Short mmCIF file of C-alpha atoms and ligand atoms in Angstrom, two decimals:
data_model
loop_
_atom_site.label_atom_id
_atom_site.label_comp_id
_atom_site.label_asym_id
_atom_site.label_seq_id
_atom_site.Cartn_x
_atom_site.Cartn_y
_atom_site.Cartn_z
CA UNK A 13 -30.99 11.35 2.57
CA UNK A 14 -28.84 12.00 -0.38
CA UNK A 15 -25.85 10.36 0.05
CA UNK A 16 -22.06 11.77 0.67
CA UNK A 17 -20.12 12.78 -2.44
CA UNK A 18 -16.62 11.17 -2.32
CA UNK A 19 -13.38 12.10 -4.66
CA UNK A 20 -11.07 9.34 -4.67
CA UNK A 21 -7.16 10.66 -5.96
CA UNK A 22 -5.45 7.92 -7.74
CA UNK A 23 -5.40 5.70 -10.77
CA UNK A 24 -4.54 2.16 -9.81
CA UNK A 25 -5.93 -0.81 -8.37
CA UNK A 26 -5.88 0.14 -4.90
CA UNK A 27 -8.13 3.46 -5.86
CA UNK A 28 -10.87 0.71 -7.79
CA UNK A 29 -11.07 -1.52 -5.36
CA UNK A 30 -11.52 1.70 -2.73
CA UNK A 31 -14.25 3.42 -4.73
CA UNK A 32 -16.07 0.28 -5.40
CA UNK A 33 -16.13 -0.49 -1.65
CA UNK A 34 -17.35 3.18 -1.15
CA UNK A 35 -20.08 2.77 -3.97
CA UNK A 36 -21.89 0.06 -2.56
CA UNK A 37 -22.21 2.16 1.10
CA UNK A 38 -25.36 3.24 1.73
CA UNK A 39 -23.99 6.47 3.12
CA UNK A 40 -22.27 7.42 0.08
CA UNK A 41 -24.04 8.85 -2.85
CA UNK A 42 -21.50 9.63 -5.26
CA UNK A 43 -18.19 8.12 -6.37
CA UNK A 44 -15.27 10.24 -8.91
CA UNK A 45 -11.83 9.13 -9.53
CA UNK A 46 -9.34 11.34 -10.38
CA UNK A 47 -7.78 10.55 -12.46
CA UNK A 48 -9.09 7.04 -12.35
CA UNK A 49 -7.78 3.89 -15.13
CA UNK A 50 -10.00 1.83 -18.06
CA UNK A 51 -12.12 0.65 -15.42
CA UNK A 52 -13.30 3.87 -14.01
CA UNK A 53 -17.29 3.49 -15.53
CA UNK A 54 -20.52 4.11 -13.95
CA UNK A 55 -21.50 4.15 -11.63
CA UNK A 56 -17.97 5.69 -10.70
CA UNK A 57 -17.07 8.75 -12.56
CA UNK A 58 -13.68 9.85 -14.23
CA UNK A 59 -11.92 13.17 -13.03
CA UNK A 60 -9.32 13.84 -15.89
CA UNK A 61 -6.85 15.38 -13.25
CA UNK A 62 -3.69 13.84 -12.57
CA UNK A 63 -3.28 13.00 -8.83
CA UNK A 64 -0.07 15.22 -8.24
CA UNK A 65 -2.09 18.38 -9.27
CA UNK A 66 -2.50 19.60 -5.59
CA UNK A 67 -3.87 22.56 -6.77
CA UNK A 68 -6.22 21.77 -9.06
CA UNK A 69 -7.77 19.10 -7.31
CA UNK A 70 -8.23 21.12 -4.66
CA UNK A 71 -10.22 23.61 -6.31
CA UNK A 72 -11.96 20.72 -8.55
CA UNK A 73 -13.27 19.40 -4.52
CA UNK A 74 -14.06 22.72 -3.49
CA UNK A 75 -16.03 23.92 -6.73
CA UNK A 76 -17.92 20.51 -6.98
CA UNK A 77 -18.86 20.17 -2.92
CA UNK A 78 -17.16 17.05 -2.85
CA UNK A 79 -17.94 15.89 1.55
CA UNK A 80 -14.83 13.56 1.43
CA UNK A 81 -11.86 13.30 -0.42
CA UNK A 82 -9.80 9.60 0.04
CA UNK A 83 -6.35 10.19 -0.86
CA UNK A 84 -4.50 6.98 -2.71
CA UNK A 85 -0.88 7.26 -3.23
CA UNK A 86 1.84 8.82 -1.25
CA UNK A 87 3.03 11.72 -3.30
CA UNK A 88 0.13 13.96 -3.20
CA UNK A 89 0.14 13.33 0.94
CA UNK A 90 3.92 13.95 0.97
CA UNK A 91 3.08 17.04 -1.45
CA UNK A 92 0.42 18.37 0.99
CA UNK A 93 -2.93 17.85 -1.09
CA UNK A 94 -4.25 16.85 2.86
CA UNK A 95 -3.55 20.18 4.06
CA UNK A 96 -4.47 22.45 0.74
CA UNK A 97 -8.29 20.19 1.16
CA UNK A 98 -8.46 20.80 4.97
CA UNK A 99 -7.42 24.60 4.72
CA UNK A 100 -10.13 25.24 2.27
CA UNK A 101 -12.65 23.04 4.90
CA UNK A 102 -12.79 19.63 2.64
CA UNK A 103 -12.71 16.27 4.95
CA UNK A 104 -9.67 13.89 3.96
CA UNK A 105 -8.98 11.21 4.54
CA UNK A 106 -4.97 10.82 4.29
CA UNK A 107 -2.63 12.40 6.87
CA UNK A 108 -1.20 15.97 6.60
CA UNK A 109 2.31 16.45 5.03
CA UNK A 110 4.01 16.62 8.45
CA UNK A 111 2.61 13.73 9.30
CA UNK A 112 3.15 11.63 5.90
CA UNK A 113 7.24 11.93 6.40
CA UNK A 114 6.81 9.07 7.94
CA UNK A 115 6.53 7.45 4.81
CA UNK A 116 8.47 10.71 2.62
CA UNK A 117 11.77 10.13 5.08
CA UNK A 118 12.71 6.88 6.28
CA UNK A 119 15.24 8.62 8.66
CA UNK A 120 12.58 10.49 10.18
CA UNK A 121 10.30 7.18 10.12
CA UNK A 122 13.41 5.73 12.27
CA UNK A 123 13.23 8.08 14.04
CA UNK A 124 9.69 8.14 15.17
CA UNK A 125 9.93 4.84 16.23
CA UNK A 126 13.19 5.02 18.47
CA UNK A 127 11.54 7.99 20.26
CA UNK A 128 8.33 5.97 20.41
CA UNK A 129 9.71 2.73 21.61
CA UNK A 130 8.71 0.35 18.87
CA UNK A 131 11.23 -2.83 18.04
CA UNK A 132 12.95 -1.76 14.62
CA UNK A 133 16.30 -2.63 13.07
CA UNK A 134 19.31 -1.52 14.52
CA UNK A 135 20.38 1.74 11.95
CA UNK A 136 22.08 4.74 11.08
CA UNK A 137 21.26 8.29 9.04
CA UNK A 138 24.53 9.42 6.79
CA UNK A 139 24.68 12.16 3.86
CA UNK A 140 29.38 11.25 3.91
CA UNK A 141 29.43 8.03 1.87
CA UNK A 142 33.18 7.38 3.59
CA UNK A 143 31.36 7.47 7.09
CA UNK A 144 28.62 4.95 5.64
CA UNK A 145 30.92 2.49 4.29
CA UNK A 146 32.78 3.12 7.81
CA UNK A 147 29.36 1.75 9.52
CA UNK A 148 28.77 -1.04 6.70
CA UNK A 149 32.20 -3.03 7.85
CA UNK A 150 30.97 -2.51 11.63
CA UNK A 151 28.78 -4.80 10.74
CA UNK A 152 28.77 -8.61 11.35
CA UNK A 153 26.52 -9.04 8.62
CA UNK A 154 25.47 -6.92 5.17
CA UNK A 155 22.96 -4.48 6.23
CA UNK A 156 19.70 -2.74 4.32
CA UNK A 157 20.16 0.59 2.54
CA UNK A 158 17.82 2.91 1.66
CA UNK A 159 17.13 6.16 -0.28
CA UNK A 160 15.86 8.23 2.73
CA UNK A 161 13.13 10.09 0.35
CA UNK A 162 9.98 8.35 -2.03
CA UNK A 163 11.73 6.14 -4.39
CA UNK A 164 8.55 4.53 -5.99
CA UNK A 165 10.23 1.54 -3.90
CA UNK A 166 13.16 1.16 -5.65
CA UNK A 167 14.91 2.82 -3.28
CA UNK A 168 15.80 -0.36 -1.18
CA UNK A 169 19.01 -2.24 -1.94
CA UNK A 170 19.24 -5.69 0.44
CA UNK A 171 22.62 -6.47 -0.39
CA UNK A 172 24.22 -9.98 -0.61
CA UNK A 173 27.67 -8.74 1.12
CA UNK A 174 29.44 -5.86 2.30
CA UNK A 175 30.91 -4.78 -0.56
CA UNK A 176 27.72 -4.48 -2.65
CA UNK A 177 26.19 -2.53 0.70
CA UNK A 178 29.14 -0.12 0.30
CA UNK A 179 28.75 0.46 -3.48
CA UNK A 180 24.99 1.22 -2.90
CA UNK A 181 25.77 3.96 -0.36
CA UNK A 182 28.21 5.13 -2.80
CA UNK A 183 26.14 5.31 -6.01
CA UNK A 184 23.59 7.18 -3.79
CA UNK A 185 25.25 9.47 -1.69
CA UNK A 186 28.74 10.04 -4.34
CA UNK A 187 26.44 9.38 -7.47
CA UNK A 188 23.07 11.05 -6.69
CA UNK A 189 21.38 7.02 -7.97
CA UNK A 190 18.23 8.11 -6.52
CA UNK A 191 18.76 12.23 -7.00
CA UNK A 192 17.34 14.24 -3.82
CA UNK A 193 15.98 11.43 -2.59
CA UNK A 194 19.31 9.74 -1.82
CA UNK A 195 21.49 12.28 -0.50
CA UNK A 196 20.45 11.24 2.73
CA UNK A 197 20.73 7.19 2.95
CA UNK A 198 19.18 5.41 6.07
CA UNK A 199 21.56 1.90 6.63
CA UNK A 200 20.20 -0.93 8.55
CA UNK A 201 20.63 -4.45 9.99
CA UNK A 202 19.02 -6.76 7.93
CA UNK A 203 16.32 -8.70 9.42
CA UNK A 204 15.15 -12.51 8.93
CA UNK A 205 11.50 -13.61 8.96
CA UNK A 206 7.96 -13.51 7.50
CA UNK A 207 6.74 -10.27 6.27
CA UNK A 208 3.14 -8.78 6.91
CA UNK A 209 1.08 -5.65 6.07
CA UNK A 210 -0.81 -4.54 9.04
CA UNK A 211 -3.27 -1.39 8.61
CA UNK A 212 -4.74 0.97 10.64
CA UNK A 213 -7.36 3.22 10.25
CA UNK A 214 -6.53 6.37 12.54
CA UNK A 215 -7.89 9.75 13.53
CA UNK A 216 -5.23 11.17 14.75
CA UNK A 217 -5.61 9.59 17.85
CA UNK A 218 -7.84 6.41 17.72
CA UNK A 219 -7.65 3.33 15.46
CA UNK A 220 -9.07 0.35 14.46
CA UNK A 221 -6.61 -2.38 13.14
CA UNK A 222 -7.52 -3.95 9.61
CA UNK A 223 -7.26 -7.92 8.77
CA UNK A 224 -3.38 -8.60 8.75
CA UNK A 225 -2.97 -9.55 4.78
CA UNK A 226 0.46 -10.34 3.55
CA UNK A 227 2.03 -9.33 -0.02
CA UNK A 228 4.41 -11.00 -2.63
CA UNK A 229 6.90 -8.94 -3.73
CA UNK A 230 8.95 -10.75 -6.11
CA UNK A 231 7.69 -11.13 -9.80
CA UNK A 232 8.32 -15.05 -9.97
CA UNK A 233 6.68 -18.16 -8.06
CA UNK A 234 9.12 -18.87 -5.29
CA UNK A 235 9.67 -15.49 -4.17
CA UNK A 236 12.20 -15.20 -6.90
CA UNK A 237 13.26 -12.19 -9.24
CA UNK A 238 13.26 -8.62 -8.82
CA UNK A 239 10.76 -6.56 -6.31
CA UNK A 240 7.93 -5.27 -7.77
CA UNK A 241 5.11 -3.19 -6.08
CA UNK A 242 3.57 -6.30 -5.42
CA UNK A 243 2.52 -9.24 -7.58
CA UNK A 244 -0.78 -10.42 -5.07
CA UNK A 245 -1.90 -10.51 -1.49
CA UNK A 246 -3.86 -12.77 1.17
CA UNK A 247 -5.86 -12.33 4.27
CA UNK A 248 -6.75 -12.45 6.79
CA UNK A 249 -2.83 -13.95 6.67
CA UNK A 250 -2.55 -16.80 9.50
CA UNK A 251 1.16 -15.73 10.21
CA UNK A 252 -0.51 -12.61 12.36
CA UNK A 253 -2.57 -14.38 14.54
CA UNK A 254 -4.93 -12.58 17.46
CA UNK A 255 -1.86 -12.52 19.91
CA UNK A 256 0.66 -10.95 17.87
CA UNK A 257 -2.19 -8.69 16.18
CA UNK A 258 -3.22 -7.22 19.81
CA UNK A 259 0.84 -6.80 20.52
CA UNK A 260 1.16 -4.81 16.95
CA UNK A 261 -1.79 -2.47 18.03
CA UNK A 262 -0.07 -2.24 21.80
CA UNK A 263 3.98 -2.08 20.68
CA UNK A 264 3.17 -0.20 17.09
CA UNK A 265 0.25 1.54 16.60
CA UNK A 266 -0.62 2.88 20.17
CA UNK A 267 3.04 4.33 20.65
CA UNK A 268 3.33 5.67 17.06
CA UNK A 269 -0.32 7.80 16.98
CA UNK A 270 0.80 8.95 20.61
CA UNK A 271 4.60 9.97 19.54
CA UNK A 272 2.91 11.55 15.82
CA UNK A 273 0.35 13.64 18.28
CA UNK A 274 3.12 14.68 20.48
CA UNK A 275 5.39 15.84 17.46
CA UNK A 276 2.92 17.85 16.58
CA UNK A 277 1.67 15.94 13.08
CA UNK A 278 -1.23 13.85 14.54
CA UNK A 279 -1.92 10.73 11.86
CA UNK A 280 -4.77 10.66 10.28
CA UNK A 281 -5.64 8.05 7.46
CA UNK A 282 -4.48 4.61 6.65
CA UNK A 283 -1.18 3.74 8.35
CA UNK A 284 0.23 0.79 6.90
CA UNK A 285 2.90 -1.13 9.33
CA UNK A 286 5.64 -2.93 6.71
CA UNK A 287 6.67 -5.83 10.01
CA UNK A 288 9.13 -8.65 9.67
CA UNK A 289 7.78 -11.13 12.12
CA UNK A 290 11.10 -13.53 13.04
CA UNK A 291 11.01 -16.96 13.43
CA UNK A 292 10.33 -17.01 16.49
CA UNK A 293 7.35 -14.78 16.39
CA UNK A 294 8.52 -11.32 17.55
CA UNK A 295 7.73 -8.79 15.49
CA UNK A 296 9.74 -5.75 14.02
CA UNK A 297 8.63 -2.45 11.70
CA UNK A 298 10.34 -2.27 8.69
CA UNK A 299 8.07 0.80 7.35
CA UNK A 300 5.81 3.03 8.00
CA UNK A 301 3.58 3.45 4.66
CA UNK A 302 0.82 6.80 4.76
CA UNK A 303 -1.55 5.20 2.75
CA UNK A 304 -3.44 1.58 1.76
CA UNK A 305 -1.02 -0.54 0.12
CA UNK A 306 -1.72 -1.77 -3.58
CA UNK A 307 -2.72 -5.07 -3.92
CA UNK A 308 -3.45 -5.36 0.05
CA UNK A 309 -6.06 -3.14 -0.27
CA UNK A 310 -7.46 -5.23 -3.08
CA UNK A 311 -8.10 -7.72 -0.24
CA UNK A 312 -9.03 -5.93 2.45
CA UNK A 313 -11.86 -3.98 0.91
CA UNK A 314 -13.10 -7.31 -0.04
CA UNK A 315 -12.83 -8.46 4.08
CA UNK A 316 -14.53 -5.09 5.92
CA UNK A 317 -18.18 -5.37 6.40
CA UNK A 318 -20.60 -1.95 7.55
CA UNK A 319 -20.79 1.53 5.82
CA UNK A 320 -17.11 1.76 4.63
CA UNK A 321 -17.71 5.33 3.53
CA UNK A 322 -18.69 6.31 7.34
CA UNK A 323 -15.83 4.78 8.39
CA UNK A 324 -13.68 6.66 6.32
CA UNK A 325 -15.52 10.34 6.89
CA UNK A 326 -15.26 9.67 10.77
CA UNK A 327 -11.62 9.14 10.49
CA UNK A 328 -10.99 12.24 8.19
CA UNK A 329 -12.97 14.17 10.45
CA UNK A 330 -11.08 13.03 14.28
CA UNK A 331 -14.16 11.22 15.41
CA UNK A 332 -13.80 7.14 14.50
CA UNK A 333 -15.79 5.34 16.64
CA UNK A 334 -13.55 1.75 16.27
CA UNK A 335 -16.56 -0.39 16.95
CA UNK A 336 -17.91 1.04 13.60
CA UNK A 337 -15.57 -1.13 11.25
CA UNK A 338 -16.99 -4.86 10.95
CA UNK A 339 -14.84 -7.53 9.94
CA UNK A 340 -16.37 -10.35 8.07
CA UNK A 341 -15.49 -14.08 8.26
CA UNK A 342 -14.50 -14.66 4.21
CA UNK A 343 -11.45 -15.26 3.19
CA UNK A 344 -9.90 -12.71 0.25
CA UNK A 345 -6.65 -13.41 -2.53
CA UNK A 346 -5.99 -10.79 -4.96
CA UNK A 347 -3.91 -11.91 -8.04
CA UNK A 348 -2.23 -9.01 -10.09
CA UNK A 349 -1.56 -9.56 -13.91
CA UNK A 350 0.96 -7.76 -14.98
CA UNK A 351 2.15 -6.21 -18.34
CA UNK A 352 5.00 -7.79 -20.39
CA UNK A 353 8.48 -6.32 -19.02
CA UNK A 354 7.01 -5.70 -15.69
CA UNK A 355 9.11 -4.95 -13.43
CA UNK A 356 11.65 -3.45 -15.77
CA UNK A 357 10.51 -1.05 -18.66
CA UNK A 358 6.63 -2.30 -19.50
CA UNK A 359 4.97 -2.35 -22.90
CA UNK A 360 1.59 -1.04 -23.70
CA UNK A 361 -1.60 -0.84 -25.86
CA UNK A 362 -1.72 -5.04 -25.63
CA UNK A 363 -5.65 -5.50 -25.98
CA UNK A 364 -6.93 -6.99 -23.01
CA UNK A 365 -10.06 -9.55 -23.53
CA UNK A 366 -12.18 -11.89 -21.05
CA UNK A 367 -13.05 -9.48 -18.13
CA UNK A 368 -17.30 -10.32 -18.07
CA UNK A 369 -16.41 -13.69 -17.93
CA UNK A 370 -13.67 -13.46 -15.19
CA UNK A 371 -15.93 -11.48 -13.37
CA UNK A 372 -18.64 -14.08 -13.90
CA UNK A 373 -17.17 -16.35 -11.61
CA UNK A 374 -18.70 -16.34 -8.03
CA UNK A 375 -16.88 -14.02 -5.20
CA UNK A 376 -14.47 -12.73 -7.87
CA UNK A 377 -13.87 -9.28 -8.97
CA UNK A 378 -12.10 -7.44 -11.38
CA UNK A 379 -10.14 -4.78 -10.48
CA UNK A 380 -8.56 -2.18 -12.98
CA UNK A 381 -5.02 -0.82 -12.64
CA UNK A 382 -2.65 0.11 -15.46
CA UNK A 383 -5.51 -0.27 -18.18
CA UNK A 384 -7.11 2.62 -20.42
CA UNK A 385 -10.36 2.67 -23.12
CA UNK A 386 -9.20 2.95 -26.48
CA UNK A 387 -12.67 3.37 -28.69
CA UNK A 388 -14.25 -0.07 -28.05
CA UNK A 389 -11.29 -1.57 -27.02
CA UNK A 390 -9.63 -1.80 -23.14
CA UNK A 391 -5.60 -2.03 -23.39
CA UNK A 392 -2.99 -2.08 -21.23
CA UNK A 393 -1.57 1.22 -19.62
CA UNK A 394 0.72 0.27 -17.14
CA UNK A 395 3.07 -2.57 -15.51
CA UNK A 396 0.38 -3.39 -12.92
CA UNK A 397 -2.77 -4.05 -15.70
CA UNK A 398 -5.52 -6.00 -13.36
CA UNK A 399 -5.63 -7.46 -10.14
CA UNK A 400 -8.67 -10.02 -10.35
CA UNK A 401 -9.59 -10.31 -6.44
CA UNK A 402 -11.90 -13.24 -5.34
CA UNK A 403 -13.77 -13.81 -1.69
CA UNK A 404 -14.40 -17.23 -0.07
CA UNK A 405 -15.57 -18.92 3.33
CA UNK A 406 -11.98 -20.31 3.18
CA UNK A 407 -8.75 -19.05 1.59
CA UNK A 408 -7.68 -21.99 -0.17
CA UNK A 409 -11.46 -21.45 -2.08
CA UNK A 410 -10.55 -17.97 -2.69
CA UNK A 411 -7.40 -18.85 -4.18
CA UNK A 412 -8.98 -21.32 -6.52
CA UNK A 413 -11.59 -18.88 -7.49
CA UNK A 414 -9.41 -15.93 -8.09
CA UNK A 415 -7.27 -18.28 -10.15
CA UNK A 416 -10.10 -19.13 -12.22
CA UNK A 417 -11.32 -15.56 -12.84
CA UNK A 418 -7.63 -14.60 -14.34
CA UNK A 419 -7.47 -17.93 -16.14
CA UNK A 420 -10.23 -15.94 -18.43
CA UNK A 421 -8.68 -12.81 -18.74
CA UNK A 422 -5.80 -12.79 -21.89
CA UNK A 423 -3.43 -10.54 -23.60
CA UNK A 424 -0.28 -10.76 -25.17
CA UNK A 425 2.92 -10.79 -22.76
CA UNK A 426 0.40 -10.76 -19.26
CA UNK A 427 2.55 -12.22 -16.22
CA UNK A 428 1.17 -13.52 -12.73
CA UNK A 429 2.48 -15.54 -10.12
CA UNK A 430 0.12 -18.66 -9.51
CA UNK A 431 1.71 -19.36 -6.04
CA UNK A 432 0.10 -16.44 -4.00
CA UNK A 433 -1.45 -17.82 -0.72
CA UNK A 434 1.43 -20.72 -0.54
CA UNK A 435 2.47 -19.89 2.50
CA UNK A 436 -0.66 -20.05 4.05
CA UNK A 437 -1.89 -23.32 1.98
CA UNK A 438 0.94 -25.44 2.72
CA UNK A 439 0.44 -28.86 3.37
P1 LIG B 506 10.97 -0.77 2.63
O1 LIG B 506 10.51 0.07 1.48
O2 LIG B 506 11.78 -0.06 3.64
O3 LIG B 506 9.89 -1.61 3.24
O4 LIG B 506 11.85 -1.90 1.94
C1 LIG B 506 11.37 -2.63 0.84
C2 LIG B 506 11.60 -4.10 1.06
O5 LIG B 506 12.97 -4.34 1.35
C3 LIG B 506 10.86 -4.65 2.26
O6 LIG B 506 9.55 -4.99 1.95
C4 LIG B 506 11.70 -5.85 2.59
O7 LIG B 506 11.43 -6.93 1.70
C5 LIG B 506 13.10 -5.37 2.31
N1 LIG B 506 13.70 -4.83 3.55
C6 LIG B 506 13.68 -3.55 3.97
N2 LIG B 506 14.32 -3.40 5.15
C7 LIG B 506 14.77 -4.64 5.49
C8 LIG B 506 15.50 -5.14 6.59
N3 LIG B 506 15.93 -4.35 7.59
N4 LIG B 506 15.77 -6.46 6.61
C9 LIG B 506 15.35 -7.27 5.61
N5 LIG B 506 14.67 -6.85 4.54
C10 LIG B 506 14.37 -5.54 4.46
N1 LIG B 507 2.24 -3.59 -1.55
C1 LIG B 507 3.15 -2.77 -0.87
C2 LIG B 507 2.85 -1.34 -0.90
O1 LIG B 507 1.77 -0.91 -1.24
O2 LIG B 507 3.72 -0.55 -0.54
#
């Protein structure tokens, strides 16, 4: 048989680590990226189009008979690069337009989920900064606000009191912070606890639930410092055990495919639950991603046994069979290195050195984000540059192999946390 030819759209380290895993399927006979990073090489092949050319990537998958197409980021969902594929009969897998507003508008995300029934902070949907700040002091405590449109996740401003709540719904809503994508502001009650990334895999009406992993946002040890998109993830993470797993599959994922099917935008992809789980175990959504998250996916490729590329193609094409998707017993962390400046405004062309012998160390792998070839040389391209990933029988081996796979890889101003697993290592 000659295996299925699969067009991955996306250029970071969640798009590696996802061809990679669909590489080594033995369904799959074929691997591009489009437009890929520095570590796009055989036997993966470089697409040079951008991934928010709808258009033309739709006509590069039709011209080239691509089977499946495995959509990456957001934007191109949100854009409708799902439907342009499917009207012109190419399998994705990624959820329609209608259907990614769950992640494109957090109001309609809230909404969703009250009509659906799952647990989610108490909020409310304003465009009149006057009736915002109005909410904000009914308050007891400073809530969440948030850009309702894609933000790159900056759109988020946990504030520290009431006043700086108010001044956030101002300087979106009066001062257009975040442009279109803050004239509508979603404010909500700020909620205490442990976060975790759950994923599903979903048809549109089944699912299978992925290894809970959970994600450090902040770019200093400690949990300190500004967000970033993530600075390294862990799974399976301990925090979602099988009890509150099965309840997150009853109370989130059951009720939101049902309530997506009934609206008329059935999911189909990755849907990635954002849940505060509070101290005393009860879980609540925070977001609804459309899409893997970057680094999580960095771990869970590395934690999914059987054909990944079937899996994928069933889901795309409303026919996942959610026996098909074996989990293995390992133990994943990914570490991300980061560029100097990262978060704030990054610096590249920094030559990057020491990746054979990073990925020389046993269970560790080397995945490529914000990096590019220049001649003979690799180079940073990007505030995210590598996220070295590393598999284990236990995750405190993991972590110490992962740890020794970056401790080989240099260049000038690189940043990573060395803390990532702590909360599952204590003690
Ligand atoms: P979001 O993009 O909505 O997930 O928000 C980004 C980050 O802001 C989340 O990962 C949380 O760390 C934080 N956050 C968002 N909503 C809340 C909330 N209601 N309570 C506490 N933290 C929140
Ligand atoms: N790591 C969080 C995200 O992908 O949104």
């Amino acid at each position: 048989m000659v295996g299925r030819r699969v067009l991955v759209v996306g250029g970071g380290g969640r798009e590696h680590a996802l061809a990679l895993r669909l590489a080594e399927s033995a369904s799959v006979g074929h691997v591009a990226v489009a437009p890929g990073n520095g570590g796009t090489v055989a036997p993966l092949v470089p697409v040079p189009i951008a991934a928010d050319r709808v258009d033309d990537l739709t006509s590069f998958a039709v011209r080239e008979r691509y089977d499946l197409v495995v959509v990456g980021p957001e934007a191109p969902l949100v854009a409708g690069l799902s439907d342009a594929l499917a009207a012109r009969g190419v399998p994705t897998f990624g959820p329609s337009a209608a259907a990614a507003r769950l992640e494109g508008s957090k109001a309609y995300m809230k909404g969703v989920a009250e009509r659906a029934g799952i647990a989610t902070a108490a909020f409310g949907v304003f465009t009149d900064a006057d009736e915002a700040a109005r909410w904000i002091r009914s308050r007891p405590a400073p809530p969440v606000v948030k850009a309702d449109g894609l933000c790159a996740g900056k759109g988020v401003v946990v504030a520290g009191d009431h006043a700086e709540a108010e001044a956030a719904a101002r300087s979106m809503l009066v001062d257009g912070a975040f442009g279109a994508a803050g004239r509508t502001i979603v404010i909500e009650d700020r909620l205490e606890g442990a976060e975790a990334s759950v994923h599903a895999i979903c048809d549109g009406e089944r699912f299978v639930v992925l290894p809970p992993v959970q994600d450090h946002k902040r770019i200093f040890e400690g949990d300190r410092g500004p967000n970033t998109g993530g600075m390294g993830a862990y799974g399976p993470a301990p925090l979602v055990g099988k009890a509150l797993e099965a309840r997150v599959a009853r109370e989130v994922f059951e009720p939101a495919l049902r309530q997506m099917a009934a609206e008329g935008a059935p999911f189909r992809g990755a849907l990635f639950a954002g849940l505060m789980i509070a101290p005393d175990g009860e879980p609540a959504l925070l977001e609804f991603n459309v899409r893997f998250g970057d680094p999580e996916t960095e771990v869970l490729t590395a934690l999914l046994d059987g054909d990944f590329g079937d899996v994928l193609a069933a889901a795309a094409e409303g026919r996942l069979d959610p026996t098909a998707l074996v989990r293995s017993d390992r133990h994943a962390v990914a570490v991300v290195l980061a560029a100097h400046g990262y978060p704030g405004t990054v610096r590249s062309g920094d030559a990057i050195s020491g990746l054979d012998a990073a990925a020389r160390i046993e269970g560790a792998r080397v995945l490529h984000a914000g990096t590019r070839r220049d001649g003979e040389r690799l180079v940073t391209a990007g505030g995210r540059v590598l996220v070295v990933s590393a598999t284990a029988a236990t995750l405190r081996a993991a972590r110490d192999r992962a740890y020794e796979a970056a401790a080989c890889i240099r260049f000038d101003g690189m940043q990573l946390r060395r803390d990532i697993g702590h909360r599952a290592l204590v003690g």
